[in-house]
XYZ file of C-alpha atoms in Angstrom:
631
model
C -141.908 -113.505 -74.828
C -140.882 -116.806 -72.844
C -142.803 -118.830 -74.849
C -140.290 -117.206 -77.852
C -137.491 -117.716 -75.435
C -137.923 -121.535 -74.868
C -139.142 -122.102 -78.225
C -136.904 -124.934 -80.496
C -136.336 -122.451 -82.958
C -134.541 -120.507 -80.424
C -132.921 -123.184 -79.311
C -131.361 -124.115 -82.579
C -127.613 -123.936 -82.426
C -127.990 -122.590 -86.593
C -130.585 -119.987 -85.530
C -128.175 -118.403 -82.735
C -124.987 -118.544 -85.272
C -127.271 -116.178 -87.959
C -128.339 -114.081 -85.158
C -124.745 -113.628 -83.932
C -123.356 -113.046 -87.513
C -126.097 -110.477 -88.530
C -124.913 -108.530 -85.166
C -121.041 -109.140 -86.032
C -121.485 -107.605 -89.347
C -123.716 -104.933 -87.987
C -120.755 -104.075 -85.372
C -118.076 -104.214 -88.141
C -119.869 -101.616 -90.362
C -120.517 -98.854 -87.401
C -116.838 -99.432 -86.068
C -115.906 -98.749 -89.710
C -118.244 -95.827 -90.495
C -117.324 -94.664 -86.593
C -113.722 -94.604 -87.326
C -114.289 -92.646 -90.763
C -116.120 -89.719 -89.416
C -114.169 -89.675 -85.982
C -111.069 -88.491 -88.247
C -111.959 -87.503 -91.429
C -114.464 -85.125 -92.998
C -117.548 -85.891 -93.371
C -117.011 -85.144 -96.984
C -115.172 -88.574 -97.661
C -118.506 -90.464 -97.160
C -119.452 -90.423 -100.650
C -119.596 -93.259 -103.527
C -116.378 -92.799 -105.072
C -113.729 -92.914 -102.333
C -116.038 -95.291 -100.041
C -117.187 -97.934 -102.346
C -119.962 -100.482 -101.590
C -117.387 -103.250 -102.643
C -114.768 -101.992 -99.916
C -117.316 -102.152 -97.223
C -118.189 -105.884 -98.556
C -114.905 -106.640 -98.849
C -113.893 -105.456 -94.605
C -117.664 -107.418 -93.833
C -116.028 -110.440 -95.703
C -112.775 -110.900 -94.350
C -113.920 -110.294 -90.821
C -116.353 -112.931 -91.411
C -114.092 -115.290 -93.029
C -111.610 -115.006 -90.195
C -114.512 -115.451 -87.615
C -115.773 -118.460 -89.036
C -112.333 -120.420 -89.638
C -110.986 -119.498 -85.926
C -114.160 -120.954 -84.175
C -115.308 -117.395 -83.072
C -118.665 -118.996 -83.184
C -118.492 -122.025 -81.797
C -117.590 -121.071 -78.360
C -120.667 -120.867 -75.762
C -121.143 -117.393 -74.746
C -123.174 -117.748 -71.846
C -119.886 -119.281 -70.194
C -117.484 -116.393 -71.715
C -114.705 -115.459 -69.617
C -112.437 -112.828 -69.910
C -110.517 -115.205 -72.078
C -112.668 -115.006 -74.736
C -112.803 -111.472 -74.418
C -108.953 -111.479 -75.317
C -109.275 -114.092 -78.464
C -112.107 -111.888 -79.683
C -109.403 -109.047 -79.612
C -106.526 -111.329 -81.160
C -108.904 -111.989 -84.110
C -109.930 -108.471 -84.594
C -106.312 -107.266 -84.460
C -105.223 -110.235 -86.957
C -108.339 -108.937 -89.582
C -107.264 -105.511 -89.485
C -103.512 -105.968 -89.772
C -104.484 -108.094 -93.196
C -106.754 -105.404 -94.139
C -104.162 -102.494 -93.508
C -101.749 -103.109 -95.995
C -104.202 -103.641 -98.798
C -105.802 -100.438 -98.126
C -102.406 -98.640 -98.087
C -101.434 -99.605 -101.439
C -105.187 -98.861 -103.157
C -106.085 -95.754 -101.386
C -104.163 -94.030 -98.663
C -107.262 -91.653 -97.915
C -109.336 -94.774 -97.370
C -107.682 -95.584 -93.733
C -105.051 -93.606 -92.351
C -103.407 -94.799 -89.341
C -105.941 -92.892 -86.686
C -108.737 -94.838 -88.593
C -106.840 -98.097 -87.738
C -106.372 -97.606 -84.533
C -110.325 -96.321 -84.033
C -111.218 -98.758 -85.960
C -109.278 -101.205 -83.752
C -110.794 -99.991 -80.641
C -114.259 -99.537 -81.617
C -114.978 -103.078 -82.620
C -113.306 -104.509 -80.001
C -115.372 -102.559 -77.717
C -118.173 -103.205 -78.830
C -117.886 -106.906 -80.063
C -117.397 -107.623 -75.747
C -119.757 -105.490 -74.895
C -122.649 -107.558 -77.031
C -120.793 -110.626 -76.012
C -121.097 -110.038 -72.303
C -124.401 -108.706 -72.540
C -125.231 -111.824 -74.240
C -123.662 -114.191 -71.661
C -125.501 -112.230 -68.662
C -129.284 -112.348 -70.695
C -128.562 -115.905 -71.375
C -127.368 -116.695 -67.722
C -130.170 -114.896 -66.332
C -132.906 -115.546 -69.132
C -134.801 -117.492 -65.902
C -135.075 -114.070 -63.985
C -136.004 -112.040 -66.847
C -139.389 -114.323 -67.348
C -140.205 -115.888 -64.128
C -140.063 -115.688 -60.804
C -136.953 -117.792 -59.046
C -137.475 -118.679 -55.307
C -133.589 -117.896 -54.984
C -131.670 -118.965 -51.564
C -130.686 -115.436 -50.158
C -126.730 -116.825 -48.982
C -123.556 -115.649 -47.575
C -120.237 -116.324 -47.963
C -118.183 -116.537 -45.063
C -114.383 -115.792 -46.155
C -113.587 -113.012 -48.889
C -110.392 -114.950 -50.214
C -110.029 -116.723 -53.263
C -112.168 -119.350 -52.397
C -115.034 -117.409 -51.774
C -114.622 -115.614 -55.142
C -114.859 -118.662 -57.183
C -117.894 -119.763 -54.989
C -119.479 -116.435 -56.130
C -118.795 -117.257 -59.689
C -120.043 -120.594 -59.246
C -123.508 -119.224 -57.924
C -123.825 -116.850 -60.226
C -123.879 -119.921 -62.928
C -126.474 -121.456 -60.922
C -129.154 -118.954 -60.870
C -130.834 -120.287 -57.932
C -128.672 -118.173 -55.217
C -128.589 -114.849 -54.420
C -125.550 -113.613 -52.732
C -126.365 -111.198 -50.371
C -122.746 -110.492 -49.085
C -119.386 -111.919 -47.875
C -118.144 -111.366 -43.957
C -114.990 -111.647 -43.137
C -112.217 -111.081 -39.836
C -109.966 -109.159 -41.801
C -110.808 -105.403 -40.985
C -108.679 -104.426 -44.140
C -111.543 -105.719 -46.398
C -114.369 -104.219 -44.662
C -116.845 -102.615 -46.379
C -115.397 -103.469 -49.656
C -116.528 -105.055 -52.487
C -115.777 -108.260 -54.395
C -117.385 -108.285 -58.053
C -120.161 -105.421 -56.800
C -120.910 -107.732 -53.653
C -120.457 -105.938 -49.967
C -117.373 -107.385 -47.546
C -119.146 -106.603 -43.976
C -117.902 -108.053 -40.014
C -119.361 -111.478 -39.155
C -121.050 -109.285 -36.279
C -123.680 -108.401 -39.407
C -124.995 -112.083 -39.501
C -127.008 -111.497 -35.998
C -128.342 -108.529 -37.647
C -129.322 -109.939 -40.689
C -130.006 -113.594 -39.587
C -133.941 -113.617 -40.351
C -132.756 -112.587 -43.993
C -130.648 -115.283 -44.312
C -131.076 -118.796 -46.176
C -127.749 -120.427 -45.929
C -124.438 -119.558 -45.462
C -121.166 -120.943 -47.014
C -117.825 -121.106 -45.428
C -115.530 -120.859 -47.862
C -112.369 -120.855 -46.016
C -111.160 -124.219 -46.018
C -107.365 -123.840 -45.316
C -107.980 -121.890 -41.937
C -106.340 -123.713 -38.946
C -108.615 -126.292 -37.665
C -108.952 -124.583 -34.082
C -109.973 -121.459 -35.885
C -112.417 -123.015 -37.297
C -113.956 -125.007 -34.774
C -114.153 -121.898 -33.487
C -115.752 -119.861 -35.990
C -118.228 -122.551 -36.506
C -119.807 -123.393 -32.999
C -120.093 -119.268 -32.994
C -122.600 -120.002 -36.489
C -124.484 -122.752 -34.788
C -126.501 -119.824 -32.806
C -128.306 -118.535 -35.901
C -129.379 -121.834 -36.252
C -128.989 -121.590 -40.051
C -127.788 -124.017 -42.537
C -123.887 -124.201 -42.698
C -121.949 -125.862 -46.076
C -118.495 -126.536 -46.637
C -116.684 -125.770 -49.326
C -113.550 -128.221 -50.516
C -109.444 -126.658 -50.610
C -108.904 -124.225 -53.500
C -106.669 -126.529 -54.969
C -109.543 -129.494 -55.337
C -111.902 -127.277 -57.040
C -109.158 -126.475 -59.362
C -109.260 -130.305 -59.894
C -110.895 -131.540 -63.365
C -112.601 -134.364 -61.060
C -113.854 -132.744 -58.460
C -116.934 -130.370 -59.528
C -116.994 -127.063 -57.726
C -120.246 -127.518 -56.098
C -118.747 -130.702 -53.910
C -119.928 -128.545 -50.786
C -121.204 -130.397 -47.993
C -122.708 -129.899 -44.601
C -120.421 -129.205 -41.356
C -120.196 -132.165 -40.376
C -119.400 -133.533 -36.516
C -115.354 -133.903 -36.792
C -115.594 -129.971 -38.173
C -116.501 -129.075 -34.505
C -114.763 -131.438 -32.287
C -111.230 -132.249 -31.134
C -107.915 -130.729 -32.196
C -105.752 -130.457 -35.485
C -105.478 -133.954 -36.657
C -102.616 -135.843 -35.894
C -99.996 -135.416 -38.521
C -98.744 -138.979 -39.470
C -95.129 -139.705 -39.739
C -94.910 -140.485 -43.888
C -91.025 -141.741 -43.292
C -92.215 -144.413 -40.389
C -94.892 -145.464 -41.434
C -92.924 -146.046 -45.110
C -90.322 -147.548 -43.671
C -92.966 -150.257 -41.911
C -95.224 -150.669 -44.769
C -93.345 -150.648 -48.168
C -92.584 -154.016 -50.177
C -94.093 -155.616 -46.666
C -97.214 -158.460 -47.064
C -99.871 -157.228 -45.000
C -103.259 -158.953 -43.692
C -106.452 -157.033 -42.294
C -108.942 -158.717 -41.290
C -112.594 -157.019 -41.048
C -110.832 -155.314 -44.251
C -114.117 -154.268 -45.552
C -115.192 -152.589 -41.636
C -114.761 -148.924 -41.135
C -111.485 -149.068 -39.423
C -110.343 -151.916 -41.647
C -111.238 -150.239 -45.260
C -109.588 -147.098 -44.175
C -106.138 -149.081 -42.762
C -106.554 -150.627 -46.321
C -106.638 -146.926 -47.888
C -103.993 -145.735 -46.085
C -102.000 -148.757 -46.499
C -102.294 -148.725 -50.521
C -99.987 -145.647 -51.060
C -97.130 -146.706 -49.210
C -96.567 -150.076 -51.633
C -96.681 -153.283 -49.732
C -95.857 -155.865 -51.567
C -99.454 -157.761 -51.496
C -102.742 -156.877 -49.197
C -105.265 -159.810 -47.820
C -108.621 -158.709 -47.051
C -110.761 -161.117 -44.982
C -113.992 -160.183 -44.337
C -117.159 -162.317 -43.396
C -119.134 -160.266 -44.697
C -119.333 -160.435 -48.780
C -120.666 -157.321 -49.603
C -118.159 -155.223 -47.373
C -115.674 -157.096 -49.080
C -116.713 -156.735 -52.875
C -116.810 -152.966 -51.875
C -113.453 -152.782 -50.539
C -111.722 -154.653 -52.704
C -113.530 -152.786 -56.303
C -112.402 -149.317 -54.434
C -108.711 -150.791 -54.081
C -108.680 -151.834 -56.880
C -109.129 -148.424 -58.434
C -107.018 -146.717 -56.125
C -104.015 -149.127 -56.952
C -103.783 -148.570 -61.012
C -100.209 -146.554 -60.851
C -98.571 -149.093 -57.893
C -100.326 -151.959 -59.188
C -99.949 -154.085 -55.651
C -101.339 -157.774 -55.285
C -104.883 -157.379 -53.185
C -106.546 -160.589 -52.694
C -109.848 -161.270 -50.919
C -110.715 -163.984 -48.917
C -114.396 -164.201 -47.397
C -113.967 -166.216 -44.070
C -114.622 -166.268 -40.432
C -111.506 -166.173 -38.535
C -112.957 -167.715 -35.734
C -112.404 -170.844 -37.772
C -108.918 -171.959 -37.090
C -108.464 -174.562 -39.920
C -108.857 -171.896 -42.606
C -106.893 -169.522 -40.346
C -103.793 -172.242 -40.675
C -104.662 -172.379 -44.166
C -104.241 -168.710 -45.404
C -101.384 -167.860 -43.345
C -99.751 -171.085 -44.375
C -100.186 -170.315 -48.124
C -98.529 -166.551 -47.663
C -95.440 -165.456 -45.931
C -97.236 -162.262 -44.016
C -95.068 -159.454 -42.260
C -97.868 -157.391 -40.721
C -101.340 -158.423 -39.516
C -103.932 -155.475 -38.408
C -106.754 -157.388 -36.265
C -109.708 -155.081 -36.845
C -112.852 -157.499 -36.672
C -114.615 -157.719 -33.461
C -118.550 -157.337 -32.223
C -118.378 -153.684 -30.964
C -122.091 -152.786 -30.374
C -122.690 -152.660 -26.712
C -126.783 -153.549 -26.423
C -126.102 -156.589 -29.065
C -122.975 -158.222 -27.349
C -124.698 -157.876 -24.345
C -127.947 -159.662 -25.825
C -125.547 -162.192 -27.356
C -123.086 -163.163 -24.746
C -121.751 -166.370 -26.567
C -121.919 -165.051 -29.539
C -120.015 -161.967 -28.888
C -117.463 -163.694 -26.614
C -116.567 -166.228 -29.048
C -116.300 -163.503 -32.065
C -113.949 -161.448 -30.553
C -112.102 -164.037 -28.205
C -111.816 -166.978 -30.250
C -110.976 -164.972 -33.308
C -107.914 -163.430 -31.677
C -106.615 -166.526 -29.766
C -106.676 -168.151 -33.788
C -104.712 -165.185 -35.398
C -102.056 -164.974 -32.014
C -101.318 -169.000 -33.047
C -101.146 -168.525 -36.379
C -98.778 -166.073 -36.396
C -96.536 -167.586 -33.788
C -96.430 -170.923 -35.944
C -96.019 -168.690 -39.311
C -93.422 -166.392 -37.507
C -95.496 -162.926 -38.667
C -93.344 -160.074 -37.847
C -95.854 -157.963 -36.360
C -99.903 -158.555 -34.765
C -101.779 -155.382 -34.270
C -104.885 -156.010 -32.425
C -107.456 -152.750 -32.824
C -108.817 -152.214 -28.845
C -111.216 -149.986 -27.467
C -111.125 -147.500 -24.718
C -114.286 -149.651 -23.294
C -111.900 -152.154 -22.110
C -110.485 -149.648 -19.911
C -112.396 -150.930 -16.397
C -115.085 -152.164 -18.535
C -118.831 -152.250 -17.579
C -120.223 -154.136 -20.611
C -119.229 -157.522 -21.965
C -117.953 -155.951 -25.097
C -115.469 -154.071 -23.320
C -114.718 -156.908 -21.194
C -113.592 -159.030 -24.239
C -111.483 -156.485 -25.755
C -109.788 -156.482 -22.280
C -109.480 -159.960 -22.633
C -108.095 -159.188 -26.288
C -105.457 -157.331 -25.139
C -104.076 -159.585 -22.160
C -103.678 -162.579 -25.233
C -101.594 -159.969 -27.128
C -99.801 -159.055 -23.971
C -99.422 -162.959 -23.015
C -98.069 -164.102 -26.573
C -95.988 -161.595 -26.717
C -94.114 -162.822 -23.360
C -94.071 -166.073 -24.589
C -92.938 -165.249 -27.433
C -89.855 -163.160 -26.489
C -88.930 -166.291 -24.012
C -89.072 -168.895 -26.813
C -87.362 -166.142 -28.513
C -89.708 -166.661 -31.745
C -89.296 -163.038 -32.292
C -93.413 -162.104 -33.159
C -94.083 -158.562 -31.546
C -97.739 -158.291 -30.793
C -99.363 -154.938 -29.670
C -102.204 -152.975 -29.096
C -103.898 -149.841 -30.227
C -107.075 -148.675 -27.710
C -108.982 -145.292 -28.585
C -112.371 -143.622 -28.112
C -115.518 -143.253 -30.516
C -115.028 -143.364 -34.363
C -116.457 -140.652 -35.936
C -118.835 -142.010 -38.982
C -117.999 -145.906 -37.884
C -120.380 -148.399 -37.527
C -122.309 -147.732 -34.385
C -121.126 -144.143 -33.914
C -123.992 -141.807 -32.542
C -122.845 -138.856 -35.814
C -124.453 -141.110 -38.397
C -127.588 -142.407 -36.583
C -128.029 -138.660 -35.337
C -127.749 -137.397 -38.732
C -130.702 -139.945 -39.978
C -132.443 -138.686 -37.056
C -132.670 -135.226 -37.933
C -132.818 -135.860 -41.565
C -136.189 -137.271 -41.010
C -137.174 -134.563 -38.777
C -136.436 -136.151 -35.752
C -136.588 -136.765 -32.376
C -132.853 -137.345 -31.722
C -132.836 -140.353 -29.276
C -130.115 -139.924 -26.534
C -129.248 -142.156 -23.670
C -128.535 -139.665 -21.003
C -128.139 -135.793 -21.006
C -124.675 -136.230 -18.793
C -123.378 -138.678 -21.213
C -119.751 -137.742 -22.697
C -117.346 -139.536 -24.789
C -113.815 -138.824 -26.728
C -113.563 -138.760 -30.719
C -111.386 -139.117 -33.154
C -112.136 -138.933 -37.120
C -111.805 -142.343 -38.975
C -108.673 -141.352 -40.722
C -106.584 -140.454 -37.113
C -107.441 -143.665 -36.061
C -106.275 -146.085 -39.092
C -103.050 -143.435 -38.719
C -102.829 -143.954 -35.430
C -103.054 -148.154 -35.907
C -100.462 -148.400 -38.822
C -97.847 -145.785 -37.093
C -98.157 -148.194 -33.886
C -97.359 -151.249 -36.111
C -93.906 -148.890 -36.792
C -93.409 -148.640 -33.146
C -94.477 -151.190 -31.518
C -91.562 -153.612 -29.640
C -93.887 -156.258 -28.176
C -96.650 -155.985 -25.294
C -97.779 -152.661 -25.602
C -100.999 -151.104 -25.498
C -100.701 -147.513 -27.492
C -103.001 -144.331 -26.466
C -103.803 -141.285 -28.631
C -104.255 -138.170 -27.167
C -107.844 -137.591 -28.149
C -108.555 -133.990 -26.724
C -110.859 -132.959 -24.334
C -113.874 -135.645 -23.933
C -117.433 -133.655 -25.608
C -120.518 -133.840 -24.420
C -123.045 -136.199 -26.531
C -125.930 -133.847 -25.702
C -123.917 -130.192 -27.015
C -122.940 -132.101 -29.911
C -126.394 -133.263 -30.807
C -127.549 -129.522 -30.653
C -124.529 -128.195 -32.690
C -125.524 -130.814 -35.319
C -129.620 -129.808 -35.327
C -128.235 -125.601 -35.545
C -126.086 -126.173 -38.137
C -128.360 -128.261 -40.221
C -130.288 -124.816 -40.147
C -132.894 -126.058 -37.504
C -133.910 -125.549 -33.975
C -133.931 -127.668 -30.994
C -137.325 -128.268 -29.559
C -137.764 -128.072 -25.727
C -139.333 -126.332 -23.183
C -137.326 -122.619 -23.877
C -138.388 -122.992 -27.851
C -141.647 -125.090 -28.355
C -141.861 -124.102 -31.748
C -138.729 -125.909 -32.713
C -137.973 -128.729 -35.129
C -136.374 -130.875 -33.534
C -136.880 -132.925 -30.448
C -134.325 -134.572 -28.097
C -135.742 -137.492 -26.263
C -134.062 -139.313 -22.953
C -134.178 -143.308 -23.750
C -131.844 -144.326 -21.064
C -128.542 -145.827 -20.238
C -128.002 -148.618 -22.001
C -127.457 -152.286 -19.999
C -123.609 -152.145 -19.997
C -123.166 -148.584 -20.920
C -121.375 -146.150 -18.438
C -121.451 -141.875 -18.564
C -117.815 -141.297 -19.922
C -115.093 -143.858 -21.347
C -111.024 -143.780 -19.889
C -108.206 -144.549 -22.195
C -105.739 -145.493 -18.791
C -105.864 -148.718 -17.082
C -103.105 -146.409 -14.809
C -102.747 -143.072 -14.968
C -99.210 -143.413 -15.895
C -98.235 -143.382 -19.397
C -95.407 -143.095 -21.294
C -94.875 -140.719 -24.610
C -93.089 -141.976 -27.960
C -91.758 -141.074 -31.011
C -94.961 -139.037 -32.367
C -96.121 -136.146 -29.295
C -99.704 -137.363 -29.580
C -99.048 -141.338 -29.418
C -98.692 -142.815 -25.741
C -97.885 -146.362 -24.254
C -99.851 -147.031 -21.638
C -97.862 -149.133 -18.501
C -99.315 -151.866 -17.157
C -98.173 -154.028 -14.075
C -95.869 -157.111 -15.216
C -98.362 -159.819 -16.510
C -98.291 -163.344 -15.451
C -98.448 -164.449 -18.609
C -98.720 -168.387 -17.976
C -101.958 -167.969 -15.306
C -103.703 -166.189 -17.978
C -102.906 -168.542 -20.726
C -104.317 -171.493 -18.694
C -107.480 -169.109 -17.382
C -107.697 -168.134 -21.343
C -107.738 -171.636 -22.499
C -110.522 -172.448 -19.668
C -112.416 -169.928 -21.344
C -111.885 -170.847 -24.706
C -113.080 -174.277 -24.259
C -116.380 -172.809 -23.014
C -116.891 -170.956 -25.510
C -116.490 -173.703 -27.704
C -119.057 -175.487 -25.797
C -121.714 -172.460 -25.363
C -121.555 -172.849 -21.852
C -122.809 -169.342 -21.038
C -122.953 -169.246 -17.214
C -119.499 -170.658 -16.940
C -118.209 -168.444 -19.656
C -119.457 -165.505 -18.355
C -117.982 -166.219 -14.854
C -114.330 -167.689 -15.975
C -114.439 -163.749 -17.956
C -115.222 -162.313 -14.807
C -112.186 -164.174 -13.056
C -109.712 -162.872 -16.089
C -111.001 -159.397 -16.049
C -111.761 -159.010 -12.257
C -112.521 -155.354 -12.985
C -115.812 -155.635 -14.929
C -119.030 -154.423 -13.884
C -121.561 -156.736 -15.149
C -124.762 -155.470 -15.944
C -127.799 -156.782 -14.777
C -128.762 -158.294 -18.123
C -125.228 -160.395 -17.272
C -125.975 -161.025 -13.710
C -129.064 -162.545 -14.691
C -127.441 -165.009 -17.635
C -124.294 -165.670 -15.021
């Protein structure tokens, strides 16, 4: 029988349209004969007042009407109840052309009763087969071989997790076990035959359980944080669904579920940006971000893109990140049609610096390239100095001597009484900003230069989610530095918010703060990512679990937590979760001379006397012993 099943001549689209029309006619001649005998004597069923001709003719028309209406070339085996209804319209339309014809020949033929019998007979029956049909067809696989099907749940009885159970249905490769859900007023009902029951059930059932599926995407993000580090103790695989209205989308396919992934269980509600500001700053403006193609950079340059500037410069070094960023701009930008121009340079070259900004009049520069990986800057010394230093000392003169409105320099919370060198040069970063700034406002050039600083970038280069993630995906062991270790995050998106809404507020000199939560421990989040990834932590309480985590060390430079305060003052503005942070008042000339000291090292590759003339601006570094040694 599946070798019949899976045969071509099954297959063929003509073989299935002369099996459907023999069944068609077939129904059409018992919902006649059914609506004879129903109301009239049997005694009418003979030659002369039925007629072979009249049944042909009823056979024909339906037929005819069927075939011109495309009643056959819809595929059943994704009927809804919307084809149920045009199978109705048709039948109704056949018999109200048939009715009047009949009237006029032969008023015993069909009286009204017959109609109506007739009427509801074949439209019974014509969804019934048509149903059937789908359902064999959708579940053909089942009938002839055995299907390893994922026993799942769905997690949220709302509309959501109806058109999830639809979806799987489709699929044939889950089987839904049954939906759980807060509410009490839907317990222990049903949704399409399938049992509502209290998340309490999952413990219960757990060892029956493949996978489960939350499908309640619009719940309030502390809600589910919540709902989701409860799941992480089955230590079963958790997906994702996407908003109602995005699977609703033509472009978006239904089954664009994905894993929980690490900003799904940390922080707070993201931080809401302020669409007026940020307008206000951005629209019919010329902006330049450099590292454009970076993973703070490319999403600034998202961001940026629906709030119409008047042109975008992307510099990049790097020419791949760059072709990447510029070929997804460019498809994002088809209605506003904005100027975006690429340039692939190093900024720490100050000629072609002069150059570019020279060529275009720019209002807003976002300074987001820098070294940032701890172990490599402090390998590198030079190298990372000079990068991140000499880069931002080029873009400060250039947009003094070009008078650019605004300089946005992207910090990080490591310069915040910095132990590694890469902190240490952000911290240098931040004093040029803080220096120009105070020059500038003397001179009265008018060029306000700022700061953003924030924690760990969830999914950025050099964030522990992605190399975890690789980690487990190859079975592990998940490498981690210290078991104490603890850091802040923030989701890619909050921070390039965060950065463009602090170009809109910025005044000159200041160094802006996000409130970033409570700080989460590296080690609990490592678990939460191996249970929900349907897997089990291996260590001495479960030795028969998947994955390992292995102790590697602090890294040289690399300290247990992070701060976002130099002082623990700060000051709040426009948006709740955006601080300033205060600062004592800078002597802005020392450091320009002690900068320029520095700078000329650099130049030089003078790596002792670097590395001490740093220490002497940022008296507040810990150097490392890989440092100590080099100073």
């Amino acid at each position: 029988m599946k070798q019949i099943f899976k045969s071509n001549i099954f297959n063929s689209v003509i073989f299935r349209r002369i099996i459907l029309i023999i069944v068609d006619i077939a129904i059409i001649l018992i919902s006649f004969l059914c609506s004879i005998l129903i109301v009239e004597d049997f005694s009418i069923l003979n030659y002369q007042s039925l007629g072979i001709f009249k049944i042909f003719f009823i056979v024909s028309v339906f037929l005819f009407l069927y075939l011109t209406t495309g009643h056959y070339k819809s595929l059943t085996r994704h009927m809804t109840s919307f084809g149920a209804y045009k199978i109705i319209l048709r039948n109704s339309f056949g018999i109200i052309l048939l009715a009047p014809i009949f009237y006029f020949s032969d008023r015993n033929f069909f009286t009204l009763k017959s109609l109506i019998i007739f009427w509801f007979v074949i439209n019974l029956l014509s969804s019934i087969f048509r149903f059937v049909l789908r359902d064999f067809l959708l579940y053909q696989t089942s009938f002839f071989e055995k299907v390893n099907k994922k026993r799942v749940v769905i997690y949220g009885a709302g509309e959501a997790g109806f058109l999830l159970l639809k979806t799987l249905r489709y699929s044939n490769n889950h089987n839904v076990l049954f939906f759980v859900d807060d509410s009490k007023m839907l317990s222990k009902r049903t949704i399409d035959g399938i049992p509502i029951y209290s998340p309490k059930i999952l413990f219960e059932k757990r060892h029956s359980i493949d996978l489960i599926y939350f499908a309640i995407p619009s719940l309030e993000r502390r809600k589910k944080i919540k709902i989701l580090n409860q799941l992480k103790d089955l230590s079963m695989e958790v997906l994702l669904i996407p908003p109602v209205q995005q699977i609703t989308r033509d472009s978006i396919p239904f089954e664009h579920v994905r894993p929980v992934k690490a900003e799904d269980l940390l922080g707070r509600d993201p931080v809401k940006p302020n669409k007026k500001l940020m307008q206000k700053s951005l629209a019919d403006k010329v902006l330049c971000i450099t590292s454009a193609g970076g993973s703070i950079g490319s999403e600034i340059c998202r961001q940026v893109v629906s709030y119409c500037p008047k042109l975008i410069l992307l510099i990049d070094s790097c020419e791949e990140n760059l072709y990447s960023i510029n070929k997804e701009l460019s498809g994002l930008n088809i209605k506003n049609k904005i100027q975006i121009k690429p340039f692939l340079m190093n900024i720490c070259e100050k000629e072609k610096v002069n150059a570019l900004f020279d060529q275009f009049d720019i209002d807003i520069l976002f300074h987001a390239a820098a070294y940032k990986h701890v172990p490599l800057v402090e390998a590198n010394p030079i190298s990372g100095m000079s990068n991140n230093v000499l880069s931002t000392i080029n873009l400060c003169d250039a947009s003094l001597k070009n008078k650019i409105e605004k300089m946005v320099l992207i910090s990080s919370d490591k310069a915040v009484r910095p132990t590694n060198l890469m902190g240490a040069s952000k911290r240098v970063c931040e004093l040029i900003l803080k220096s120009y700034f105070i020059f500038s406002n003397k001179k009265n050039l008018k060029t306000i230069f700022s700061s953003v600083r924030f924690g760990n970038v969830l999914g950025s280069s050099g964030s522990v989610v992605p190399l975890f993630s690789k980690q487990i995906q190859k079975g592990g062991p998940i490498t981690l530095t210290h078991p104490k270790i603890i850091r802040y995050f923030m989701t890619i998106e909050e921070a390039a918010h965060l950065v463009i809404q602090s170009s809109a507020l910025a005044s000159g000199g200041e160094i802006f703060l996000l409130d970033m939560g409570e700080p989460v421990s590296i080690m609990a989040l490592a678990k939460k990512m191996v249970s929900l990834s349907g897997l089990k932590v291996k260590d001495k309480n479960c030795k028969d679990g998947d994955i390992e985590i292995k102790m590697t060390g602090l890294r040289p430079g690399e300290k247990l937590f992070e701060e976002l305060l130099i002082n623990e003052q700060s000051e709040k503005t426009e948006n709740p979760l955006i601080f300033k942070d205060v600062e004592k008042e800078l002597k802005y000339q020392e450091i320009f001379q002690e900068i320029i000291i520095l700078k000329n090292l650099l130049v030089k590759g003078q790596t002792k006397e670097s590395l001490n003339q740093l220490k002497k601006i940022v008296p507040e570094w810990e150097r490392s012993k890989i440092i100590l040694e080099k100073a």
